[in-house]
Coordinates of C-alpha atoms in Angstrom, one line a residue:
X1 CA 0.0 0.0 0.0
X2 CA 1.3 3.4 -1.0
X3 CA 2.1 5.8 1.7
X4 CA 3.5 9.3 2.4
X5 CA 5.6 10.6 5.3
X6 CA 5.3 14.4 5.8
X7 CA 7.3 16.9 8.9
X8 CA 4.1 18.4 10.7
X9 CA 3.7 21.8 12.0
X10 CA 5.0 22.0 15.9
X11 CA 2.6 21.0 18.7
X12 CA 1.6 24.4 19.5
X13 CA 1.1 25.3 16.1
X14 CA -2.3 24.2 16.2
X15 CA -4.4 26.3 14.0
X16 CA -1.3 25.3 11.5
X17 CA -1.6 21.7 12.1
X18 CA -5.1 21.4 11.2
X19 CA -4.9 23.5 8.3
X20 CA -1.9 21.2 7.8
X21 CA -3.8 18.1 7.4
X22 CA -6.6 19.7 6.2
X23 CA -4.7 20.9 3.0
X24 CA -3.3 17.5 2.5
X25 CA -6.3 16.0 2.3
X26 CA -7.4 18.1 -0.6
X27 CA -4.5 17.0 -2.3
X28 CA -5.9 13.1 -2.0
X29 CA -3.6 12.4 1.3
X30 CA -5.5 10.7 4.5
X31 CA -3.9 11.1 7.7
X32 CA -3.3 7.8 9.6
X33 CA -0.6 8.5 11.8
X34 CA 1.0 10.8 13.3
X35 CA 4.4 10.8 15.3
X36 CA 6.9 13.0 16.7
X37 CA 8.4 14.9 13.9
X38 CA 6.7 13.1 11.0
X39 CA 3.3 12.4 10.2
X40 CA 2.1 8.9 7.7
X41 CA -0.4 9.5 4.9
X42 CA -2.7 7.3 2.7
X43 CA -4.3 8.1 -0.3
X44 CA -8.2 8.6 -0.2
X45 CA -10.5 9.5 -2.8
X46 CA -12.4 12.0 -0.1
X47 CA -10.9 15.1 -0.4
X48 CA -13.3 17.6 1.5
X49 CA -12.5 16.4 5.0
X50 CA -12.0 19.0 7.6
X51 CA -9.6 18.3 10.4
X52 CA -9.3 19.1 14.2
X53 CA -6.9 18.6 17.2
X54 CA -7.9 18.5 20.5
X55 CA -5.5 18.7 23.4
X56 CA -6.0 16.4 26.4
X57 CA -4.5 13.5 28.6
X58 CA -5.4 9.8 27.6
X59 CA -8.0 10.3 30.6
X60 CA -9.8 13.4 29.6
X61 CA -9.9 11.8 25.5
X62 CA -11.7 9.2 26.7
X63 CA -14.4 11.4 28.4
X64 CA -14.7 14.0 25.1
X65 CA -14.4 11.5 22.3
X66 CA -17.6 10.0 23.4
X67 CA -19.6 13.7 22.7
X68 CA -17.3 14.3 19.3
X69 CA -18.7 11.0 17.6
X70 CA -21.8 12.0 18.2
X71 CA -21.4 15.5 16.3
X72 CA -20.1 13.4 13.7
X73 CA -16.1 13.6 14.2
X74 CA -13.6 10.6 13.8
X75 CA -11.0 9.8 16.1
X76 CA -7.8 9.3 13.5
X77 CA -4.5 9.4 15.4
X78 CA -2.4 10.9 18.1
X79 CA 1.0 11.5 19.9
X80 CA 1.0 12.8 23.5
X81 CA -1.5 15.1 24.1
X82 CA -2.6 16.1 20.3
X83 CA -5.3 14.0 19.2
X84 CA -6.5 14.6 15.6
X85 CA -10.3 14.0 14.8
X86 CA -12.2 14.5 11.2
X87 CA -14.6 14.5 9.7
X88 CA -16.2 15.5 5.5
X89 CA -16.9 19.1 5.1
X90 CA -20.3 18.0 3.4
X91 CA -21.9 17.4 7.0
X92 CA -20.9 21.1 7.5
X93 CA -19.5 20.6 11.3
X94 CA -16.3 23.1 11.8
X95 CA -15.7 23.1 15.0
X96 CA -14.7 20.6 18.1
X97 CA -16.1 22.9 20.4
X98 CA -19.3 25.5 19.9
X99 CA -17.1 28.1 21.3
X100 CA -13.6 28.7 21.4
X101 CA -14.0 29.8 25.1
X102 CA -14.7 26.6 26.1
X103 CA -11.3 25.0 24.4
X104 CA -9.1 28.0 25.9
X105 CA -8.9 25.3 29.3
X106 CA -8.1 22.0 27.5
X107 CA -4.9 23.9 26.6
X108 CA -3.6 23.3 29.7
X109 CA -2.2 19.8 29.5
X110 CA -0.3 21.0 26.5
X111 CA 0.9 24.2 28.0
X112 CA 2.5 21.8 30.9
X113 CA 3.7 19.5 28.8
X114 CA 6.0 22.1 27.1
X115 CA 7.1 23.6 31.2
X116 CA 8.1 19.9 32.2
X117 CA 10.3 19.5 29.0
X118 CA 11.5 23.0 29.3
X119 CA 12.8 21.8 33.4
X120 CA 14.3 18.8 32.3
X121 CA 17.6 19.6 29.9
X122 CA 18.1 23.1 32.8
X123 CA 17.7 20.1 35.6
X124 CA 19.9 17.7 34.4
X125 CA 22.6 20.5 33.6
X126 CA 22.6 22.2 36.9
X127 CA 23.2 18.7 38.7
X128 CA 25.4 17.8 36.4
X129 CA 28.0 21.1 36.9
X130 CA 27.3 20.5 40.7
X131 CA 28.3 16.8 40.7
X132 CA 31.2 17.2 38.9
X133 CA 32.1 20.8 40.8
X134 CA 31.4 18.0 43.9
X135 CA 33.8 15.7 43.1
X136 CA 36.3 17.8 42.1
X137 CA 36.3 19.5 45.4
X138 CA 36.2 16.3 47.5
X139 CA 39.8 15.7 45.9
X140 CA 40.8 18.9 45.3
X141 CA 41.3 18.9 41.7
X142 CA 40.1 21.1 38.7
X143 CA 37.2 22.9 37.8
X144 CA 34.1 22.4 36.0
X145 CA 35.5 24.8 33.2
X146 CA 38.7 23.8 33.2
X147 CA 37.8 20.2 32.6
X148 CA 35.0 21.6 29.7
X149 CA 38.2 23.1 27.7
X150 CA 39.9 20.3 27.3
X151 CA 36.8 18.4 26.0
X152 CA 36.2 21.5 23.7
X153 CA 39.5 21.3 22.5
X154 CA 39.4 17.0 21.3
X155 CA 35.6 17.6 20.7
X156 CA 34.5 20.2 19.5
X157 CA 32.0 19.5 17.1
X158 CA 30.5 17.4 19.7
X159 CA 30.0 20.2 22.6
X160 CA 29.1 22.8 20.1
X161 CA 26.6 20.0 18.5
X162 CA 25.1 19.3 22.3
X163 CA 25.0 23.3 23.2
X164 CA 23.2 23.8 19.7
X165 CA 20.4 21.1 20.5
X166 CA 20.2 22.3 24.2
X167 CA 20.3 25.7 23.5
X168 CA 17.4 25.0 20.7
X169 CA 15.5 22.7 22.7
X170 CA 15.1 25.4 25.7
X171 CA 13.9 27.9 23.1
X172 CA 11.4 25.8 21.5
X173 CA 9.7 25.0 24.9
X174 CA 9.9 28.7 25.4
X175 CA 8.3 29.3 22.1
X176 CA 6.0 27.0 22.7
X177 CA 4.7 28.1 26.6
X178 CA 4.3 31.5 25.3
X179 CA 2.6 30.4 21.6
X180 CA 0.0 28.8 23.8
X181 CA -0.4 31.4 26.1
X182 CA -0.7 33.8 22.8
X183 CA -3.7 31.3 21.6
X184 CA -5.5 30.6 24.9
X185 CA -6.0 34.8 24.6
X186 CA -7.6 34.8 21.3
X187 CA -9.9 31.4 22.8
X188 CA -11.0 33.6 25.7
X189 CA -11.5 36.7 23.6
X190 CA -14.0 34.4 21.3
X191 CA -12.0 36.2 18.2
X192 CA -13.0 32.9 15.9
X193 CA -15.2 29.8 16.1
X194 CA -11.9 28.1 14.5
X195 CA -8.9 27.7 15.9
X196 CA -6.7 31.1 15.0
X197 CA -3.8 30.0 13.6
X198 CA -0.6 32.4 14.9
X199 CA 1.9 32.9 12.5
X200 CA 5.2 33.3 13.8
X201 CA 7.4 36.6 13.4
X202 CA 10.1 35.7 10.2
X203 CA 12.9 36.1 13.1
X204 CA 11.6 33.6 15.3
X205 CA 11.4 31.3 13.0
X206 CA 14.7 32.4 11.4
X207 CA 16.3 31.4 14.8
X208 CA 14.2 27.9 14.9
X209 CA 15.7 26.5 11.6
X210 CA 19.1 28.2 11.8
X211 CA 19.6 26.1 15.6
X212 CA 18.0 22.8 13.7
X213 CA 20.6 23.3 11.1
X214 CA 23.5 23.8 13.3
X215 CA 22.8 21.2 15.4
X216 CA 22.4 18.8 12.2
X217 CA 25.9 20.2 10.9
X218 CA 27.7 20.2 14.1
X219 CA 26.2 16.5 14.8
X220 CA 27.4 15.8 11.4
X221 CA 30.9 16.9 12.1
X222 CA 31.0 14.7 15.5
X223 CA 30.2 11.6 13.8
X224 CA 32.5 12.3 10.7
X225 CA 35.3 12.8 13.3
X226 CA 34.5 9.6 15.2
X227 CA 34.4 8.1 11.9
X228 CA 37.6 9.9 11.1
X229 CA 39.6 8.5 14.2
X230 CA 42.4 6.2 13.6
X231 CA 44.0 3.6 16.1
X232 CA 46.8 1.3 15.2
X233 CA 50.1 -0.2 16.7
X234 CA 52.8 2.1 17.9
X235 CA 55.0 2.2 15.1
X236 CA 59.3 1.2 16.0
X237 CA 59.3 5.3 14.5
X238 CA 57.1 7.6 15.5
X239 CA 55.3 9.1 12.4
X240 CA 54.0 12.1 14.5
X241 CA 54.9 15.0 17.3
X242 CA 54.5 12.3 20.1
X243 CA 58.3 10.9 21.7
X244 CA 58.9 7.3 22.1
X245 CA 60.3 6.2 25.3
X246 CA 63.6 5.2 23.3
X247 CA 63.9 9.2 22.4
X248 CA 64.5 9.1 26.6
X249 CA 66.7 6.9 26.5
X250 CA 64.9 4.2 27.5
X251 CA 65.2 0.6 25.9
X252 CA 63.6 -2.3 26.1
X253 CA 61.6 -5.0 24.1
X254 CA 58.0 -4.0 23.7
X255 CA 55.4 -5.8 25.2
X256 CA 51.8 -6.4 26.2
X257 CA 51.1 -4.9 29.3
X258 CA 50.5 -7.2 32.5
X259 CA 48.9 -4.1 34.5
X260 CA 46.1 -2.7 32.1
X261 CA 46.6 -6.0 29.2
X262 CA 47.7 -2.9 26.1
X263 CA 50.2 -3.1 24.1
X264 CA 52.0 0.2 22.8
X265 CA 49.6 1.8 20.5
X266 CA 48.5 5.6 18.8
X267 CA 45.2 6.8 18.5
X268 CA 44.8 10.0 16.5
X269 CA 42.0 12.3 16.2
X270 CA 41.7 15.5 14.3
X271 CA 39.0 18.1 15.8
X272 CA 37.6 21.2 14.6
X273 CA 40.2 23.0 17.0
X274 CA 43.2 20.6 17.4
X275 CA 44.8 17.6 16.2
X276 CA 45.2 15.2 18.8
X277 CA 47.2 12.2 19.5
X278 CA 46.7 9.6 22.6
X279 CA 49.3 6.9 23.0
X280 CA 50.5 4.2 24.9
X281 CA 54.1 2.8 25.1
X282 CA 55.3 -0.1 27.2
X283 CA 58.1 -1.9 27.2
X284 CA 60.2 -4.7 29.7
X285 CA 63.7 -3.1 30.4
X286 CA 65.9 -5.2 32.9
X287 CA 62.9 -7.5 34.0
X288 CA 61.0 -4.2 34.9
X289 CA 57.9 -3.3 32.8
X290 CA 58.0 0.6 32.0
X291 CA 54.7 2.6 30.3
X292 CA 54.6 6.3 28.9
X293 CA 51.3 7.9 28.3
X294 CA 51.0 10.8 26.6
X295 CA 48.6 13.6 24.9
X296 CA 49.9 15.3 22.2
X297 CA 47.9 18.6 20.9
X298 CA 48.9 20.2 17.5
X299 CA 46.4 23.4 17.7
X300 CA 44.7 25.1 14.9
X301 CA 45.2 28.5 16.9
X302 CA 48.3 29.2 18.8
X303 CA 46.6 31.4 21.5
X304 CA 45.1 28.3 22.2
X305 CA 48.6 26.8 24.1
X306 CA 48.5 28.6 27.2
X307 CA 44.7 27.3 28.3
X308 CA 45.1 24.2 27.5
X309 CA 48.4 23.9 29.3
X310 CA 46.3 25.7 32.3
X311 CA 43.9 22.8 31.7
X312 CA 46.2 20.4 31.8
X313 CA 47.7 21.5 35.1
X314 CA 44.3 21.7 36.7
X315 CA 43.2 18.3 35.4
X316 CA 46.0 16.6 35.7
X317 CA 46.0 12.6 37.0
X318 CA 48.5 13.0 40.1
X319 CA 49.1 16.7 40.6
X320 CA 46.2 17.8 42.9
X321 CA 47.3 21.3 42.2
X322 CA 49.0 23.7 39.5
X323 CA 51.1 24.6 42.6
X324 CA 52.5 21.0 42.4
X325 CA 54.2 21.4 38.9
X326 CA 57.5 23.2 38.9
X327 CA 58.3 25.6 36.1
X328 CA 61.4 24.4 34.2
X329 CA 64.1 26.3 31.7
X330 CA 64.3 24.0 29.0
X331 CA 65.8 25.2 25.0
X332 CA 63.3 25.2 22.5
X333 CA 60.4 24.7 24.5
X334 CA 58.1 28.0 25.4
X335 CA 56.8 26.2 28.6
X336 CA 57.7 23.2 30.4
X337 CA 56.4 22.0 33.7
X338 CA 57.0 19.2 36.0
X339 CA 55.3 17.5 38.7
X340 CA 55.8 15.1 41.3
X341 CA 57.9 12.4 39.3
X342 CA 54.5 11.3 37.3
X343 CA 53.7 13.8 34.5
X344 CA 55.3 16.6 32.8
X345 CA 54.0 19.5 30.4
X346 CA 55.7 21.1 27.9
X347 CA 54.3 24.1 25.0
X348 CA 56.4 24.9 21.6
X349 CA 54.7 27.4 19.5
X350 CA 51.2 25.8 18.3
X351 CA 52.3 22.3 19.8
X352 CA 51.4 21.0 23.6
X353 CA 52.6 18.1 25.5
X354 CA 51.1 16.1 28.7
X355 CA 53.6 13.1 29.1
X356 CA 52.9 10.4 32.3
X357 CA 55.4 8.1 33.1
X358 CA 56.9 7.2 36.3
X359 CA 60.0 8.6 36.7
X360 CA 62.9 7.6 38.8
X361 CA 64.3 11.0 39.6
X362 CA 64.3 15.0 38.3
X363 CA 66.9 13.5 35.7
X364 CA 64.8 11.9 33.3
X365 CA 62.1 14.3 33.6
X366 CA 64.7 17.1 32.1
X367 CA 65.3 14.3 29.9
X368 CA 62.1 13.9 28.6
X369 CA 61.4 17.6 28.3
X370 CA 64.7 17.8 26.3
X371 CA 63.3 14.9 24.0
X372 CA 60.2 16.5 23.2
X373 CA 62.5 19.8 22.5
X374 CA 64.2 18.1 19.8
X375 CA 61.1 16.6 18.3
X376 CA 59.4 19.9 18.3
X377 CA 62.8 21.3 16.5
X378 CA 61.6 20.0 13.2
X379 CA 58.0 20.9 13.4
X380 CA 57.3 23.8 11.9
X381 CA 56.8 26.5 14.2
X382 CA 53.3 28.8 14.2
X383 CA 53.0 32.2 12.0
X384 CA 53.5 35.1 14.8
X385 CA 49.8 36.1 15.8
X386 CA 47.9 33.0 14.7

């Protein structure tokens, strides 16, 4: 059987929706479902049907459609509280309702429908940024912000894509409280036996579309990235900015790791913001086995180095504070910090490095902050400004 999927006017679009349905009917297209963002269509020879919606709880439909059969309506399809009824123009019944007055209160259930989804995304954010402002205080590391710029560094597209859709789903509820509120007025006024259908300014719905299509774009870009993101062995050479632990001085045959079961291996991802590799490198030197972590950062914008390195220090794994790194004076390198014999940061140019490993003594910390040094010697360094 043929059918046709159509996007349907907004909930609170009401006088739109039942023009809406009422239009595609003319054009030969029954309604028989009707979903979230979509509605499903039949064709029908009947063409004069008039359409309806009636707002109300499973409950309250129950009580009303009763009373609407009797004037001659049919019950089609619904989704939440919007219920669509018809019926053919011939039998000349227009209205649900003899006077708009008495539909202004069956509004409600809609009108609270839009406040509880308008709660929920502020909610869950709010607890969110308190839980994690929580548990960073209970151990005395980082910020909520501080944590948020690292993420909006490797992900960019992601949290841009999730502030889009948040930001557009707080005004759509807010559109939609005060578009029913706006219709409930005319209802009470008794302006029209039909349902007055509220066209929105240009710029409102200017802003509507343009936060769908940023959303859709930015969610487009997240998934192309994940798509994008490349993992593979740790090569004997590195083929990127990242050190290996023989640059340290450190050798050994690789191995699989008996503490977290990895082997030595590079995962790179490219952001909106940053190219970013994440690696792992063990090895067994003198029956001991020795890891490296590290997070490598090759940023699009150079005045990006210094927050992120901030970031870093703030977020760091062992260092509860930035007071716990120790600013070192290292050749070639713009920044370099060290911590307690764990982790070490280092900024060239456009370039920024967070290397873990456990170190033995303040020796092979300068070592490794001299090794990333060299490597950063034959990348090319940033235009002055950018």
């Amino acid at each position: 059987m043929e059918k046709k999927y159509a996007f349907h006017p907004k909930d609170y679009e009401i006088g739109e929706t039942e023009q809406f349905y009422t239009d595609m009917a003319a054009k030969g297209w029954r309604l028989t479902k009707r979903g979230a963002i979509l509605s499903r269509f039949s064709p029908d020879g009947n063409c004069a049907m008039q359409y309806r919606v009636d707002t109300a709880s499973p409950k309250e439909l129950e009580k009303r459609k009763a009373g609407f059969e009797e004037q001659g309506w049919e019950y089609v399809t619904g989704h939440g509280c919007i219920h669509i009824f018809c019926v053919p123009k011939s039998r000349g019944v227009t209205a649900l309702y003899p006077q708009p007055r008495k539909q202004a209160d069956t509004l409600k259930p809609l009108r609270k429908q839009y406040v509880s989804a308008l709660l929920q995304p502020l909610i869950c954010v709010f607890f969110l940024i308190l839980l994690w402002n929580v548990s960073y205080a209970v151990v005395g590391q980082g910020h909520f912000h501080v944590e948020f710029y690292r993420i909006w560094v490797e992900e960019t597209a992601l949290s841009a894509g999730f502030a889009s859709f948040l930001l557009w789903s707080v005004y759509s509820n807010i559109r939609g409280i005060w578009h029913i509120g706006r219709l409930r007025r005319y209802m009470e006024r008794g302006i029209s036996p039909d349902h007055p259908s509220v066209p929105a300014h240009p710029i409102l719905r200017f802003t509507d579309r343009t936060l769908i299509l940023c959303t859709v774009m930015l969610g487009g870009l997240a998934l192309f990235q994940r798509i994008g993101r490349l993992t593979y062995d740790m090569p004997s050479q590195s083929d990127g900015p990242y050190i290996l632990l023989s640059d340290m001085g450190v050798t050994g045959q690789r191995n699989q790791s008996f503490v977290t079961n990895r082997s030595s291996q590079v995962v790179y991802d490219q952001s909106l913001l940053a190219e970013h590799w994440d690696t792992f490198e063990t090895v067994e030197a003198d029956g001991k086995e020795l890891w490296m972590y590290q997070d490598v950062y090759h940023l699009k914008y150079g005045g990006m180095a210094i927050p992120l390195m901030n970031s870093l220090m703030m977020d760091a794994t062992f260092a509860k504070l930035p007071a716990d790194f120790i600013a070192q004076d290292i050749p070639g390198l713009d920044y370099a910090w060290t911590g307690q014999r764990l982790e070490c940061i280092a900024v060239s140019g456009d370039m920024v490095y967070y290397v873990t490993y456990p170190f033995h003594d303040h020796g092979e910390m300068i070592s490794a902050l001299n090794a990333i040094a060299v490597k950063c010697s034959y990348l090319p360094r940033p235009m002055e400004g950018s």
